[in-house]
Coordinates of C-alpha atoms in Angstrom, one line a residue:
M1 CA 142.4 76.6 95.1
M2 CA 140.3 73.7 93.9
N3 CA 137.4 76.1 93.2
V4 CA 139.7 77.9 90.7
F5 CA 140.9 74.9 88.8
F6 CA 137.9 72.7 88.9
P7 CA 136.1 74.5 86.1
L8 CA 139.2 73.9 83.9
L9 CA 139.0 70.2 84.7
L10 CA 135.3 70.1 83.5
V11 CA 136.3 71.4 80.1
A12 CA 139.8 70.0 79.8
A13 CA 138.9 67.4 77.2
P14 CA 137.4 69.8 74.7
I15 CA 140.1 72.3 75.3
V16 CA 142.9 69.8 74.6
L17 CA 141.0 68.5 71.5
A18 CA 140.5 72.1 70.2
L19 CA 144.2 73.0 70.6
W20 CA 145.2 69.7 69.0
Q21 CA 142.9 70.3 66.0
M22 CA 144.3 73.9 65.5
R23 CA 147.7 72.4 64.5
G24 CA 146.5 72.2 60.9
Q25 CA 144.8 75.7 60.9
P26 CA 146.4 79.1 60.0
R27 CA 148.5 80.5 62.8
G28 CA 146.2 83.5 63.1
L29 CA 143.5 81.3 64.4
Y30 CA 145.4 80.9 67.7
V31 CA 145.5 84.6 68.0
L32 CA 141.7 85.1 67.3
F33 CA 140.8 82.0 69.5
F34 CA 142.4 83.4 72.6
A35 CA 141.6 87.1 71.9
E36 CA 137.9 86.3 71.6
M37 CA 138.0 83.9 74.5
W38 CA 139.2 86.6 76.8
E39 CA 136.9 89.2 75.4
R40 CA 133.9 87.0 76.0
F41 CA 135.3 86.2 79.4
S42 CA 135.2 89.8 80.3
Y43 CA 131.7 90.4 78.8
Y44 CA 130.0 87.4 80.3
G45 CA 131.8 87.8 83.6
M46 CA 130.5 91.3 84.0
R47 CA 127.0 90.4 82.7
A48 CA 126.6 87.6 85.3
L49 CA 127.2 90.1 88.1
L50 CA 125.4 93.2 86.7
I51 CA 121.9 92.7 88.0
F52 CA 123.1 92.0 91.5
Y53 CA 125.5 95.0 91.3
L54 CA 122.7 97.3 90.3
T55 CA 120.2 96.1 92.9
W56 CA 122.6 95.6 95.9
H57 CA 125.6 97.9 95.5
F58 CA 123.7 100.9 94.0
L59 CA 120.4 99.9 95.6
F60 CA 118.4 100.8 92.4
E61 CA 114.9 99.5 92.4
R62 CA 114.6 96.2 90.7
D63 CA 112.2 97.6 88.0
F64 CA 114.7 100.3 87.1
S65 CA 117.7 97.8 87.2
L66 CA 115.9 95.5 84.8
T67 CA 115.0 98.3 82.5
L68 CA 118.6 99.5 82.5
Y69 CA 119.8 96.0 81.8
G70 CA 117.4 95.7 78.9
A71 CA 118.6 99.0 77.4
Y72 CA 122.2 98.0 77.8
V73 CA 121.9 94.7 76.1
A74 CA 119.7 96.2 73.3
L75 CA 122.5 98.7 72.6
V76 CA 125.1 95.9 72.7
Y77 CA 123.2 94.1 69.9
L78 CA 122.8 97.3 67.8
G79 CA 126.4 98.5 68.1
P80 CA 127.9 96.0 65.7
L81 CA 125.8 97.5 62.9
L82 CA 127.9 100.7 63.2
G83 CA 131.2 99.0 64.0
G84 CA 130.9 96.5 61.2
W85 CA 130.0 99.2 58.6
L86 CA 132.9 101.5 59.6
A87 CA 135.4 98.6 59.4
D88 CA 134.1 97.5 56.0
K89 CA 134.2 100.9 54.5
Y90 CA 137.2 102.6 56.2
I91 CA 139.6 101.1 58.8
G92 CA 139.5 97.4 58.2
F93 CA 138.9 94.6 60.7
R94 CA 142.2 94.6 62.5
K95 CA 142.1 98.3 63.4
A96 CA 138.4 98.0 64.4
V97 CA 139.1 95.1 66.7
T98 CA 142.0 96.9 68.3
F99 CA 140.0 100.1 68.9
G100 CA 137.0 98.0 70.2
A101 CA 139.4 96.2 72.6
I102 CA 140.8 99.4 74.0
L103 CA 137.3 100.7 74.6
L104 CA 136.4 97.4 76.4
V105 CA 139.5 97.6 78.6
A106 CA 138.5 101.1 79.6
G107 CA 134.9 100.1 80.2
H108 CA 135.6 97.0 82.2
G109 CA 138.3 98.8 84.1
L110 CA 135.9 101.5 85.1
M111 CA 133.4 98.9 86.4
G112 CA 136.1 98.0 89.0
F113 CA 136.1 101.5 90.4
H114 CA 132.7 101.2 92.0
G115 CA 133.3 103.4 95.0
P116 CA 131.4 103.2 98.3
P117 CA 128.0 101.4 98.3
A118 CA 124.8 103.4 98.3
T119 CA 123.7 104.2 101.9
E120 CA 120.4 103.5 103.5
R121 CA 118.7 105.3 106.4
L122 CA 115.4 104.7 108.1
A123 CA 113.6 107.9 109.1
T124 CA 111.0 107.3 111.8
D125 CA 109.4 109.4 114.6
G126 CA 111.9 112.2 114.3
A127 CA 114.9 109.8 114.4
V128 CA 117.1 108.6 111.6
Y129 CA 118.9 105.2 111.8
E130 CA 121.6 104.0 109.5
L131 CA 121.2 100.6 107.9
A132 CA 124.5 98.7 107.4
R133 CA 125.0 96.1 104.7
P134 CA 127.8 93.7 103.6
D135 CA 129.5 94.4 100.3
Y136 CA 128.1 91.3 98.6
S137 CA 125.0 89.4 100.0
E138 CA 122.6 87.3 97.9
A139 CA 120.5 87.0 101.1
Q140 CA 120.4 90.8 101.3
E141 CA 121.4 90.9 105.0
R142 CA 121.0 94.2 106.8
A143 CA 121.6 95.6 110.3
I144 CA 120.2 98.7 112.0
V145 CA 122.7 100.9 113.8
I146 CA 121.5 102.4 117.1
D147 CA 123.8 104.4 119.4
G148 CA 126.8 102.8 117.7
A149 CA 125.6 99.3 118.2
S150 CA 124.6 97.1 115.2
Y151 CA 121.5 94.8 115.4
P152 CA 120.8 92.3 112.5
L153 CA 117.4 92.8 110.9
L154 CA 114.9 90.0 111.3
S155 CA 112.7 91.5 108.6
F156 CA 112.8 94.3 106.1
V157 CA 109.3 94.7 104.6
Q158 CA 108.0 97.0 101.8
P159 CA 104.2 97.3 101.9
E160 CA 104.0 97.5 98.1
R161 CA 106.3 97.8 95.1
G162 CA 107.5 101.3 94.6
S163 CA 106.8 102.4 98.2
D164 CA 109.5 104.2 100.2
V165 CA 108.0 102.9 103.5
R166 CA 109.8 100.0 105.2
T167 CA 108.9 98.1 108.4
V168 CA 112.0 96.5 110.1
S169 CA 112.3 94.2 113.1
F170 CA 115.3 93.3 115.2
E171 CA 116.2 91.9 118.6
R172 CA 117.4 94.4 121.2
G173 CA 117.7 93.7 124.9
G174 CA 116.0 90.3 124.6
E175 CA 112.9 91.9 122.9
T176 CA 111.8 92.0 119.3
V177 CA 111.5 95.6 118.2
A178 CA 109.6 96.8 115.1
L179 CA 110.0 100.2 113.5
T180 CA 108.2 101.7 110.5
G181 CA 109.6 104.6 108.6
T182 CA 110.6 106.1 105.4
L183 CA 113.6 104.6 103.6
E184 CA 116.2 107.2 102.4
R185 CA 118.8 106.0 99.9
E186 CA 121.8 108.1 98.7
R187 CA 124.3 107.2 96.0
A188 CA 127.6 108.9 95.1
A189 CA 126.9 110.9 91.9
L190 CA 130.5 110.4 90.7
Y191 CA 130.3 106.6 90.8
E192 CA 126.9 106.6 89.2
F193 CA 128.5 108.6 86.4
I194 CA 131.3 106.0 86.2
L195 CA 128.8 103.2 86.0
F196 CA 127.0 104.7 83.0
A197 CA 130.3 105.6 81.3
A198 CA 131.6 102.1 81.8
L199 CA 128.5 100.5 80.3
A200 CA 128.6 103.0 77.4
L201 CA 132.3 102.1 76.7
I202 CA 131.5 98.4 76.8
V203 CA 128.6 98.8 74.4
A204 CA 130.8 100.7 71.9
G205 CA 133.7 98.4 72.4
V206 CA 131.6 95.3 71.6
G207 CA 130.2 97.1 68.6
F208 CA 133.6 97.5 67.1
L209 CA 135.2 94.3 68.2
K210 CA 132.4 91.6 68.0
P211 CA 131.5 91.7 64.3
N212 CA 135.0 92.3 63.1
I213 CA 136.9 89.7 64.9
S214 CA 134.6 87.0 63.5
T215 CA 135.3 88.5 60.0
C216 CA 139.0 88.2 60.8
V217 CA 138.5 84.5 61.1
G218 CA 137.0 84.3 57.7
A219 CA 139.7 86.4 56.2
L220 CA 142.3 83.8 57.3
Y221 CA 141.1 81.4 54.6
D222 CA 141.2 81.6 50.8
K223 CA 138.1 80.9 48.8
G224 CA 137.4 77.2 48.7
D225 CA 139.7 76.4 51.7
T226 CA 138.2 73.3 53.2
R227 CA 139.5 74.2 56.7
R228 CA 137.1 77.2 57.0
D229 CA 134.2 75.4 58.7
S230 CA 136.4 73.5 61.2
G231 CA 138.2 76.8 61.9
F232 CA 135.0 78.6 62.8
T233 CA 134.0 75.6 64.9
L234 CA 137.2 75.9 66.9
Y235 CA 136.8 79.7 67.2
Y236 CA 133.3 79.3 68.6
M237 CA 134.8 76.8 71.1
G238 CA 137.0 79.6 72.4
I239 CA 133.9 81.9 72.7
N240 CA 132.0 79.4 74.9
L241 CA 135.1 78.5 76.9
G242 CA 135.5 82.2 77.8
A243 CA 131.8 82.5 78.7
F244 CA 131.9 79.3 80.8
L245 CA 135.0 80.3 82.9
A246 CA 133.8 83.9 83.3
G247 CA 130.5 83.1 85.1
I248 CA 132.3 80.9 87.7
W249 CA 135.5 82.8 88.3
C250 CA 134.1 86.3 88.3
A251 CA 131.2 85.2 90.6
I252 CA 133.6 83.6 93.1
A253 CA 135.8 86.6 93.0
A254 CA 132.9 89.1 93.7
A255 CA 131.3 86.9 96.4
N256 CA 134.6 86.4 98.3
Y257 CA 136.6 89.5 97.7
G258 CA 134.1 92.2 96.6
W259 CA 132.9 93.8 93.4
S260 CA 136.3 95.2 92.5
A261 CA 137.6 91.7 92.4
G262 CA 134.8 90.4 90.2
F263 CA 134.8 93.3 87.8
G264 CA 138.6 93.6 88.0
L265 CA 139.0 90.0 86.9
A266 CA 136.8 90.7 83.9
A267 CA 138.9 93.7 83.1
L268 CA 142.1 91.6 83.3
G269 CA 140.5 89.1 80.9
M270 CA 139.9 91.9 78.4
L271 CA 143.4 93.3 78.9
A272 CA 144.7 89.8 78.2
G273 CA 142.6 89.6 75.0
L274 CA 143.9 93.0 73.8
A275 CA 147.5 91.9 74.5
V276 CA 147.0 88.6 72.6
F277 CA 145.6 90.4 69.6
V278 CA 148.1 93.2 69.4
L279 CA 151.1 90.9 69.9
G280 CA 149.8 88.4 67.5
Q281 CA 148.8 90.7 64.6
G282 CA 151.8 89.5 62.5
W283 CA 150.2 86.0 62.4
L284 CA 147.1 87.5 60.6
E285 CA 149.4 88.1 57.6
G286 CA 147.8 91.4 56.6
R287 CA 144.5 89.7 55.8
A288 CA 142.5 92.0 58.1
D289 CA 144.0 95.3 57.0
P290 CA 142.1 98.3 55.8
P291 CA 140.7 98.3 52.2
A292 CA 143.5 98.9 49.7
D293 CA 141.6 101.7 48.0
V294 CA 140.9 103.8 51.2
D295 CA 143.3 106.6 52.0
L296 CA 143.5 106.7 55.8
K297 CA 146.4 109.2 56.2
T298 CA 145.5 112.3 54.2
P299 CA 143.6 114.9 56.3
V300 CA 140.1 115.4 55.1
F301 CA 138.4 117.4 57.8
A302 CA 139.7 119.9 60.4
G303 CA 143.2 118.5 59.9
L304 CA 142.1 114.9 60.7
N305 CA 142.4 111.9 58.5
R306 CA 139.7 109.3 57.9
E307 CA 141.1 106.9 60.5
W308 CA 141.0 109.4 63.3
L309 CA 137.5 110.6 62.2
V310 CA 136.3 107.0 62.6
Y311 CA 137.8 106.8 66.1
L312 CA 136.1 110.1 66.9
A313 CA 132.8 108.7 65.6
G314 CA 133.4 105.7 67.9
L315 CA 133.8 108.1 70.9
G316 CA 130.7 109.9 69.8
F317 CA 128.8 106.6 69.9
V318 CA 130.1 106.2 73.5
V319 CA 128.6 109.6 74.4
L320 CA 125.3 108.7 72.6
C321 CA 125.1 105.4 74.5
F322 CA 125.8 107.2 77.8
V323 CA 122.8 109.5 77.2
L324 CA 120.6 106.6 76.0
L325 CA 121.4 104.6 79.1
Q326 CA 120.5 107.6 81.3
F327 CA 117.0 107.4 79.7
A328 CA 116.8 103.6 79.8
A329 CA 113.0 103.6 79.8
F330 CA 112.9 105.7 76.6
T331 CA 115.6 103.6 75.0
T332 CA 113.7 100.4 75.6
A333 CA 110.4 101.8 74.6
A334 CA 111.8 103.0 71.3
M335 CA 112.7 99.5 70.3
Y336 CA 109.1 98.6 69.7
P337 CA 108.4 101.2 67.0
V338 CA 111.8 100.6 65.5
F339 CA 111.1 96.9 65.1
G340 CA 107.6 97.7 63.8
V341 CA 108.9 100.1 61.2
A342 CA 111.5 97.7 60.1
T343 CA 108.9 94.9 59.8
A344 CA 106.6 97.2 57.8
G345 CA 109.6 98.0 55.5
V346 CA 110.3 94.4 54.9
L347 CA 106.6 93.7 54.1
F348 CA 106.4 96.7 51.8
Y349 CA 109.6 95.5 49.9
M350 CA 108.4 92.0 49.7
F351 CA 105.0 92.8 48.1
T352 CA 106.2 95.7 45.8
K353 CA 109.7 94.6 44.7
L354 CA 109.7 90.8 44.7
D355 CA 108.1 88.2 42.5
A356 CA 106.4 85.2 44.1
E357 CA 109.6 83.0 43.8
A358 CA 111.6 85.4 45.9
R359 CA 108.7 86.6 48.1
N360 CA 107.7 83.2 49.5
P361 CA 111.0 82.4 51.2
M362 CA 111.0 85.9 52.6
I363 CA 107.6 85.2 54.2
G364 CA 109.0 82.1 55.7
L365 CA 112.0 84.0 57.0
L366 CA 109.8 86.7 58.5
I367 CA 107.8 84.0 60.4
L368 CA 111.0 82.5 61.8
S369 CA 112.4 85.9 62.8
I370 CA 109.3 87.0 64.6
S371 CA 109.0 83.5 66.2
S372 CA 112.6 83.9 67.5
V373 CA 111.5 87.0 69.5
L374 CA 109.5 84.7 71.9
F375 CA 112.4 82.2 72.1
W376 CA 115.0 84.9 73.0
T377 CA 112.6 86.5 75.5
L378 CA 112.5 83.3 77.4
F379 CA 116.2 82.5 76.9
D380 CA 117.3 85.9 78.2
Q381 CA 115.6 85.4 81.5
G382 CA 118.9 83.8 82.4
P383 CA 120.9 86.9 83.4
T384 CA 117.8 88.7 84.8
S385 CA 114.9 87.0 86.6
L386 CA 116.6 83.5 86.7
N387 CA 119.7 85.1 88.2
L388 CA 117.6 86.7 90.9
F389 CA 115.6 83.5 91.3
A390 CA 118.8 81.4 91.8
A391 CA 119.9 83.8 94.6
S392 CA 116.6 83.7 96.4
H393 CA 115.1 80.3 95.8
V394 CA 117.8 77.8 94.7
T395 CA 120.1 75.8 97.0
N396 CA 123.3 76.6 95.1
Q397 CA 125.3 73.6 96.2
I398 CA 126.6 70.5 94.4
G399 CA 127.7 67.9 96.9
T400 CA 129.5 69.8 99.6
Y401 CA 130.6 72.6 97.3
E402 CA 128.6 75.9 97.6
F403 CA 128.8 78.5 95.0
P404 CA 127.4 82.0 94.4
A405 CA 124.2 82.3 92.2
P406 CA 125.8 84.1 89.3
A407 CA 128.0 81.0 88.7
L408 CA 125.0 79.3 87.3
Q409 CA 125.3 81.6 84.2
S410 CA 128.2 79.2 83.2
A411 CA 125.7 76.3 82.7
N412 CA 124.7 77.4 79.2
P413 CA 128.1 77.7 77.7
F414 CA 129.2 74.5 79.4
F415 CA 126.3 72.6 77.9
I416 CA 127.0 74.2 74.5
I417 CA 130.6 73.0 74.6
Y418 CA 129.5 69.4 75.0
F419 CA 126.1 69.2 73.2
A420 CA 126.6 71.5 70.1
P421 CA 128.9 69.0 68.4
V422 CA 126.4 66.2 69.2
V423 CA 123.6 68.1 67.5
A424 CA 125.8 69.0 64.6
L425 CA 126.6 65.3 64.1
L426 CA 122.8 64.6 64.3
W427 CA 122.1 67.0 61.4
T428 CA 125.0 65.5 59.4
F429 CA 123.7 62.0 60.0
L430 CA 120.1 63.0 59.0
G431 CA 121.2 65.2 56.2
K432 CA 123.2 62.4 54.5
R433 CA 120.1 60.3 54.5
R434 CA 117.8 63.2 53.4
W435 CA 115.9 63.0 56.7
E436 CA 117.0 66.3 58.1
P437 CA 114.0 68.4 59.3
N438 CA 113.4 71.8 57.8
S439 CA 113.9 75.0 59.6
Y440 CA 110.3 75.3 60.8
V441 CA 110.5 71.9 62.5
K442 CA 113.8 72.8 64.1
F443 CA 112.3 76.0 65.4
G444 CA 109.3 74.1 66.6
F445 CA 111.4 71.7 68.6
A446 CA 113.5 74.6 70.0
M447 CA 110.3 76.2 71.3
L448 CA 109.2 72.9 72.9
Q449 CA 112.6 72.5 74.6
I450 CA 112.8 76.0 76.1
G451 CA 109.1 75.7 77.2
A452 CA 109.8 72.3 78.8
G453 CA 112.8 73.9 80.6
F454 CA 110.5 76.3 82.4
F455 CA 108.0 73.5 83.1
I456 CA 110.8 71.6 84.9
L457 CA 111.4 74.6 87.0
N458 CA 107.7 74.8 87.8
I459 CA 107.9 71.1 89.0
G460 CA 110.9 72.0 91.1
I461 CA 109.1 75.0 92.7
Q462 CA 106.4 72.5 93.9
S463 CA 109.1 70.7 95.9
A464 CA 110.6 73.9 97.6
T465 CA 111.4 73.6 101.2
P466 CA 112.5 76.2 103.8
D467 CA 116.2 76.7 104.6
A468 CA 117.6 77.7 107.9
N469 CA 116.5 81.3 107.4
G470 CA 112.9 80.4 106.3
M471 CA 113.5 81.1 102.6
L472 CA 111.9 78.5 100.3
R473 CA 114.5 76.9 98.0
I474 CA 114.6 74.1 95.4
S475 CA 117.4 71.8 94.4
V476 CA 119.9 73.1 92.0
I477 CA 119.3 70.1 89.8
F478 CA 116.0 71.6 88.5
I479 CA 117.6 74.8 87.3
L480 CA 120.5 72.9 85.7
L481 CA 118.1 70.7 83.8
M482 CA 116.2 73.8 82.7
Y483 CA 119.5 75.4 81.4
L484 CA 120.3 72.1 79.6
L485 CA 117.0 72.2 77.7
H486 CA 117.4 76.0 77.1
T487 CA 120.8 75.2 75.6
T488 CA 119.7 72.4 73.3
G489 CA 116.8 74.7 72.2
E490 CA 119.4 77.4 71.4
I491 CA 121.5 74.9 69.4
F492 CA 118.3 74.0 67.4
L493 CA 117.4 77.6 66.7
S494 CA 120.3 80.0 66.7
P495 CA 122.6 78.5 63.9
V496 CA 119.5 77.4 62.0
G497 CA 118.1 80.9 62.1
L498 CA 121.4 82.5 60.9
S499 CA 121.5 79.9 58.1
A500 CA 117.9 80.6 57.2
V501 CA 118.7 84.3 56.7
T502 CA 121.4 83.5 54.1
K503 CA 119.1 80.9 52.3
M504 CA 115.7 82.6 52.4
S505 CA 116.6 86.3 52.0
A506 CA 116.2 88.0 48.6
K507 CA 119.8 88.4 47.4
Q508 CA 119.4 92.2 47.2
I509 CA 118.8 92.5 51.0
V510 CA 120.7 89.7 52.7
G511 CA 122.7 92.1 54.8
F512 CA 119.5 94.0 55.8
M513 CA 117.7 90.8 56.8
M514 CA 120.7 89.7 58.9
G515 CA 120.4 93.1 60.7
Y516 CA 116.7 92.4 61.0
W517 CA 117.4 89.1 62.7
F518 CA 119.6 90.8 65.3
L519 CA 117.0 93.5 65.7
A520 CA 114.5 90.8 66.7
V521 CA 117.1 89.6 69.3
T522 CA 117.4 93.2 70.5
L523 CA 113.6 93.5 70.9
A524 CA 113.5 90.2 72.7
N525 CA 116.0 91.5 75.3
V526 CA 113.8 94.5 75.9
I527 CA 110.7 92.3 76.3
A528 CA 112.7 89.9 78.5
A529 CA 113.5 92.7 81.0
E530 CA 109.8 93.7 81.1
V531 CA 108.8 90.1 81.7
A532 CA 111.4 89.8 84.4
K533 CA 109.7 92.7 86.3
R534 CA 106.6 90.6 86.6
T535 CA 108.5 88.0 88.6
Q536 CA 109.4 90.5 91.3
V537 CA 107.4 91.3 94.5
A538 CA 107.7 93.9 97.2
E539 CA 110.9 93.8 99.3
G540 CA 110.6 91.5 102.2
A541 CA 107.4 89.8 100.9
P542 CA 106.8 86.3 102.3
P543 CA 108.8 83.6 100.4
E544 CA 105.6 82.0 99.4
E545 CA 104.5 85.1 97.6
S546 CA 107.8 85.5 95.8
L547 CA 107.9 81.9 94.7
A548 CA 104.3 82.1 93.5
A549 CA 105.2 85.1 91.3
Y550 CA 108.1 83.3 89.7
N551 CA 106.0 80.2 89.2
A552 CA 103.1 82.0 87.6
V553 CA 105.3 83.9 85.1
Y554 CA 107.4 80.9 84.2
L555 CA 104.3 78.8 83.7
Q556 CA 103.0 81.4 81.3
L557 CA 106.3 81.6 79.4
G558 CA 106.6 77.8 79.2
G559 CA 103.0 77.5 77.9
A560 CA 103.5 80.2 75.3
A561 CA 106.7 78.6 74.0
V562 CA 105.1 75.1 73.8
A563 CA 102.0 76.5 72.0
L564 CA 104.1 78.2 69.4
G565 CA 106.3 75.1 69.0
V566 CA 103.3 72.9 68.4
L567 CA 101.9 75.5 65.9
L568 CA 105.1 75.6 64.0
L569 CA 105.3 71.8 63.9
V570 CA 101.6 71.5 62.7
L571 CA 102.1 74.2 60.1
S572 CA 105.5 73.1 58.9
P573 CA 104.2 71.1 55.9
L574 CA 102.4 74.2 54.6
L575 CA 105.3 76.6 55.5
R576 CA 107.7 74.2 53.9
K577 CA 106.1 74.9 50.5
L578 CA 107.1 78.5 50.8
T579 CA 110.8 77.6 50.9
A580 CA 111.0 74.3 49.1
H581 CA 113.1 75.7 46.3
V582 CA 115.7 77.2 48.7
E583 CA 115.6 74.5 51.4
G584 CA 115.1 71.3 49.4
P585 CA 117.1 68.1 49.8
D586 CA 120.1 69.4 48.0
A587 CA 119.7 73.0 49.1
G588 CA 120.2 71.9 52.8
K589 CA 123.2 69.8 52.0
D590 CA 125.9 72.4 52.8
E591 CA 124.2 73.3 56.1
A592 CA 124.0 69.6 57.1
E593 CA 127.7 69.0 56.4
A594 CA 128.9 72.2 58.1
P595 CA 129.8 71.9 61.8
E596 CA 127.3 73.9 63.8
V597 CA 128.4 75.3 67.1
T598 CA 126.4 78.0 68.7
A599 CA 128.4 81.2 69.4
K600 CA 127.7 83.3 72.4
V601 CA 126.7 86.7 71.0

């Protein structure tokens, strides 16, 4: 029971403070705080488990699993472009959030119907042996079944990545037996279909809910209402609270009670979010209703009105995502030319439509946006390669308390809850004295921090020692310190980047440049999945080989981030000249005075 309530104790102080501060806010903020908290709980709870679910329950190859994950997250970031536009133009924020929440409940609910695990058989010398596995196992334990008796495997070795051949060894009759054969894997087609349908529903649901529930928060306040900034700060606290609790609770549920419990808990969280939003709509006071000049009731096509046509478009997007996820390699590959075309379009517009005064800040924003791709590529190793690393090479134990590897995904939102207000106060302190660094310096320090995080992990890898099973592991303190630096780097970069979009964009294309910023994040997630593949070795490879692969890739990532950070810091006086008129001492005043709390996207 302590395992359940201990996470709440860790964040009790900021929760109590947030609820106390909400007394002076519009009542609708309570609704949006808890609705979004539970929505993020469901999203991040599922995300923490996803890579293990794909590689262990479905037994997809790790390369395919990482590609599928990259495609899924890329679509999650693109979906809000459609959902936000349809809400703005037709159905309004309240209806869009409700529709998105319904899709999310359906998607997370389907994730809980995972069916039987994929089966494995080893075909050798004319005989076929069944391989048995537990429902959840970070150590990937297997046993071979011979004549009805089960023998735990001592080794399970793949000669090279991509090969179907496996060599297994086990003890039988007091002797060690080795068998080499072809591995045959079989998955239930129905449950594969359910997996892809669930992911597609979640993508579409996030697309309708995520951008519009944030807009609902802004709609609670009249122009000039001084409570707006503090209201958004409290709202973002709810986001990170949901993300923090999700990683721990869903991971514990899956590890102890099976995948249905882990994903089911995420689904219950989303159902709670939907209930809070629907029951509390009266507290929104009609501020998130559809545009007054849009007729949603009159039939306009095939007897359907505009509202139902929007919902059908949403379901069409679900089908499109289902197809794109089936062709994950194509979907991820397509992101490169899409980003290239968008970048070319921005450059063409800058040099043909803008004068020097408007063009120079745009050049600065383009530099920041492209730089952010490297940052998010490193940052998004968290749910992919770092998740797998934690399962294989980290002693996931604090004191006497052992926990499943996905629970470490809660480290980032935990550190945000405590450190984001500190950084916000730092900017306020420096800003009032006109000492606040410009955006390029903040980005440079963000790069240094995320690079240093990987270097700490490299140091930890040098101290790895074998556990009882011979697997090389490092202390959990190293990965926690890494996540701390990744988080402070995120706080330096994420809100600053969003602010830079609003300050540096030409006023004619602010919306497009915000979309371009998130397109950069989308591309980073795709690249992150490709980088994560390079950390993987053949199944059953010696622990030294596996650890060396992680070490080499993380050393390269850390070095690249530090190099870019130093470059931005060195060039910042020159780059500063591009944006001096939009980021001068007075231009940055509002940003310095506004509370900055990074939101989990």
